[in-house]
Coordinates of C-alpha atoms in Angstrom, one line a residue:
X1 CA -33.5 32.8 -13.8
X2 CA -31.5 32.8 -17.0
X3 CA -27.9 33.5 -17.4
X4 CA -26.1 34.5 -20.6
X5 CA -22.4 34.0 -20.8
X6 CA -20.4 35.8 -23.5
X7 CA -16.9 35.2 -24.8
X8 CA -14.7 36.2 -27.6
X9 CA -14.1 39.9 -27.3
X10 CA -10.7 41.5 -27.5
X11 CA -8.4 43.7 -29.4
X12 CA -8.0 43.4 -33.2
X13 CA -6.5 45.5 -35.9
X14 CA -8.8 47.2 -38.4
X15 CA -9.6 44.8 -41.2
X16 CA -9.3 41.8 -38.8
X17 CA -11.8 39.4 -37.5
X18 CA -13.3 38.3 -34.2
X19 CA -15.9 35.8 -33.2
X20 CA -18.2 36.3 -30.3
X21 CA -20.1 33.5 -28.6
X22 CA -23.0 33.5 -26.1
X23 CA -24.5 30.6 -24.2
X24 CA -27.8 30.8 -22.3
X25 CA -28.4 28.6 -19.3
X26 CA -30.9 28.3 -16.5
X27 CA -34.7 28.1 -16.4
X28 CA -35.4 27.8 -20.2
X29 CA -38.5 26.5 -21.8
X30 CA -37.7 27.9 -25.1
X31 CA -35.9 30.9 -26.6
X32 CA -37.5 33.1 -29.1
X33 CA -35.0 35.7 -30.5
X34 CA -31.3 35.7 -29.8
X35 CA -28.9 38.4 -30.9
X36 CA -26.3 41.0 -30.3
X37 CA -26.4 44.7 -29.5
X38 CA -23.4 47.0 -29.0
X39 CA -22.7 50.3 -27.3
X40 CA -19.9 52.7 -28.1
X41 CA -18.8 55.3 -25.6
X42 CA -21.2 58.2 -25.5
X43 CA -23.7 56.4 -27.8
X44 CA -26.9 54.5 -27.3
X45 CA -27.0 50.7 -27.4
X46 CA -27.9 49.6 -30.9
X47 CA -28.9 46.4 -32.5
X48 CA -26.2 44.6 -34.4
X49 CA -27.9 41.3 -35.4
X50 CA -30.8 39.2 -34.3
X51 CA -32.0 35.7 -35.3
X52 CA -35.4 34.2 -34.5
X53 CA -36.0 30.6 -33.4
X54 CA -37.1 30.0 -37.0
X55 CA -33.9 31.4 -38.4
X56 CA -35.0 34.8 -39.7
X57 CA -32.1 37.2 -39.4
X58 CA -31.9 40.9 -39.2
X59 CA -28.6 42.9 -39.4
X60 CA -27.9 46.5 -38.8
X61 CA -27.1 48.2 -42.2
X62 CA -23.6 49.1 -41.0
X63 CA -22.6 45.4 -40.6
X64 CA -24.3 43.7 -43.5
X65 CA -21.9 41.7 -45.6
X66 CA -19.3 41.8 -42.8
X67 CA -20.9 40.1 -39.8
X68 CA -22.6 36.7 -39.6
X69 CA -24.9 35.6 -36.8
X70 CA -25.5 31.9 -36.2
X71 CA -27.7 30.2 -33.7
X72 CA -27.7 26.6 -32.4
X73 CA -31.1 26.0 -30.9
X74 CA -30.3 22.7 -29.3
X75 CA -27.4 24.3 -27.4
X76 CA -29.1 27.6 -26.7
X77 CA -26.1 29.4 -28.2
X78 CA -25.6 32.2 -30.6
X79 CA -22.4 33.4 -32.2
X80 CA -21.4 36.5 -34.2
X81 CA -18.6 36.3 -36.7
X82 CA -17.2 39.7 -37.4
X83 CA -15.0 40.3 -40.4
X84 CA -13.4 43.4 -41.9
X85 CA -13.7 45.2 -38.6
X86 CA -13.6 49.0 -38.6
X87 CA -13.0 51.5 -35.8
X88 CA -16.7 52.3 -35.7
X89 CA -17.4 48.7 -34.7
X90 CA -15.6 49.3 -31.4
X91 CA -17.7 49.0 -28.3
X92 CA -19.2 46.7 -25.7
X93 CA -21.1 43.9 -27.3
X94 CA -24.1 42.5 -25.4
X95 CA -25.8 39.2 -26.0
X96 CA -29.6 39.2 -25.7
X97 CA -32.1 36.4 -25.5
X98 CA -35.9 36.5 -25.4
X99 CA -36.7 33.6 -23.1
X100 CA -39.8 31.8 -22.1
X101 CA -39.2 30.1 -18.8
X102 CA -42.3 28.0 -18.5
X103 CA -45.3 26.8 -20.5
X104 CA -47.4 29.6 -19.2
X105 CA -44.7 32.2 -18.8
X106 CA -44.4 35.4 -20.7
X107 CA -41.3 36.0 -22.8
X108 CA -38.6 38.0 -21.1
X109 CA -35.5 39.6 -22.3
X110 CA -32.2 38.7 -20.7
X111 CA -28.9 40.4 -21.3
X112 CA -25.3 39.3 -21.0
X113 CA -22.7 41.3 -19.1
X114 CA -21.1 42.5 -22.2
X115 CA -17.8 41.9 -23.9
X116 CA -15.4 44.6 -25.1
X117 CA -14.4 44.8 -28.8
X118 CA -11.5 47.1 -29.5
X119 CA -10.4 47.9 -33.0
X120 CA -7.1 49.5 -33.5
X121 CA -6.3 51.5 -36.6

């Protein structure tokens, strides 16, 4: 089993910044992709940012230039630096990791429990 622990959510004024962190632990052989999704009330969960083990990064268009994802492979962690936050960034942010648990195991997605980001105007 793999556990993802998130931290760093909270309340921030529009235009402000927050940093989210996520640490993966447990039965990990290697981790392929790590990233962040978010879900606003009444909306579907959507990709925010994703980084591969090789460092290729994808951002949602809505966060490009404002958010920065960073990954530390040796520590199995991923962070999301969020700047110039807007009300539309508000929601629950979920960490995701695509984990291979053993040499002959298939990759499997694991999700964190989510952390709330609230942006006040």
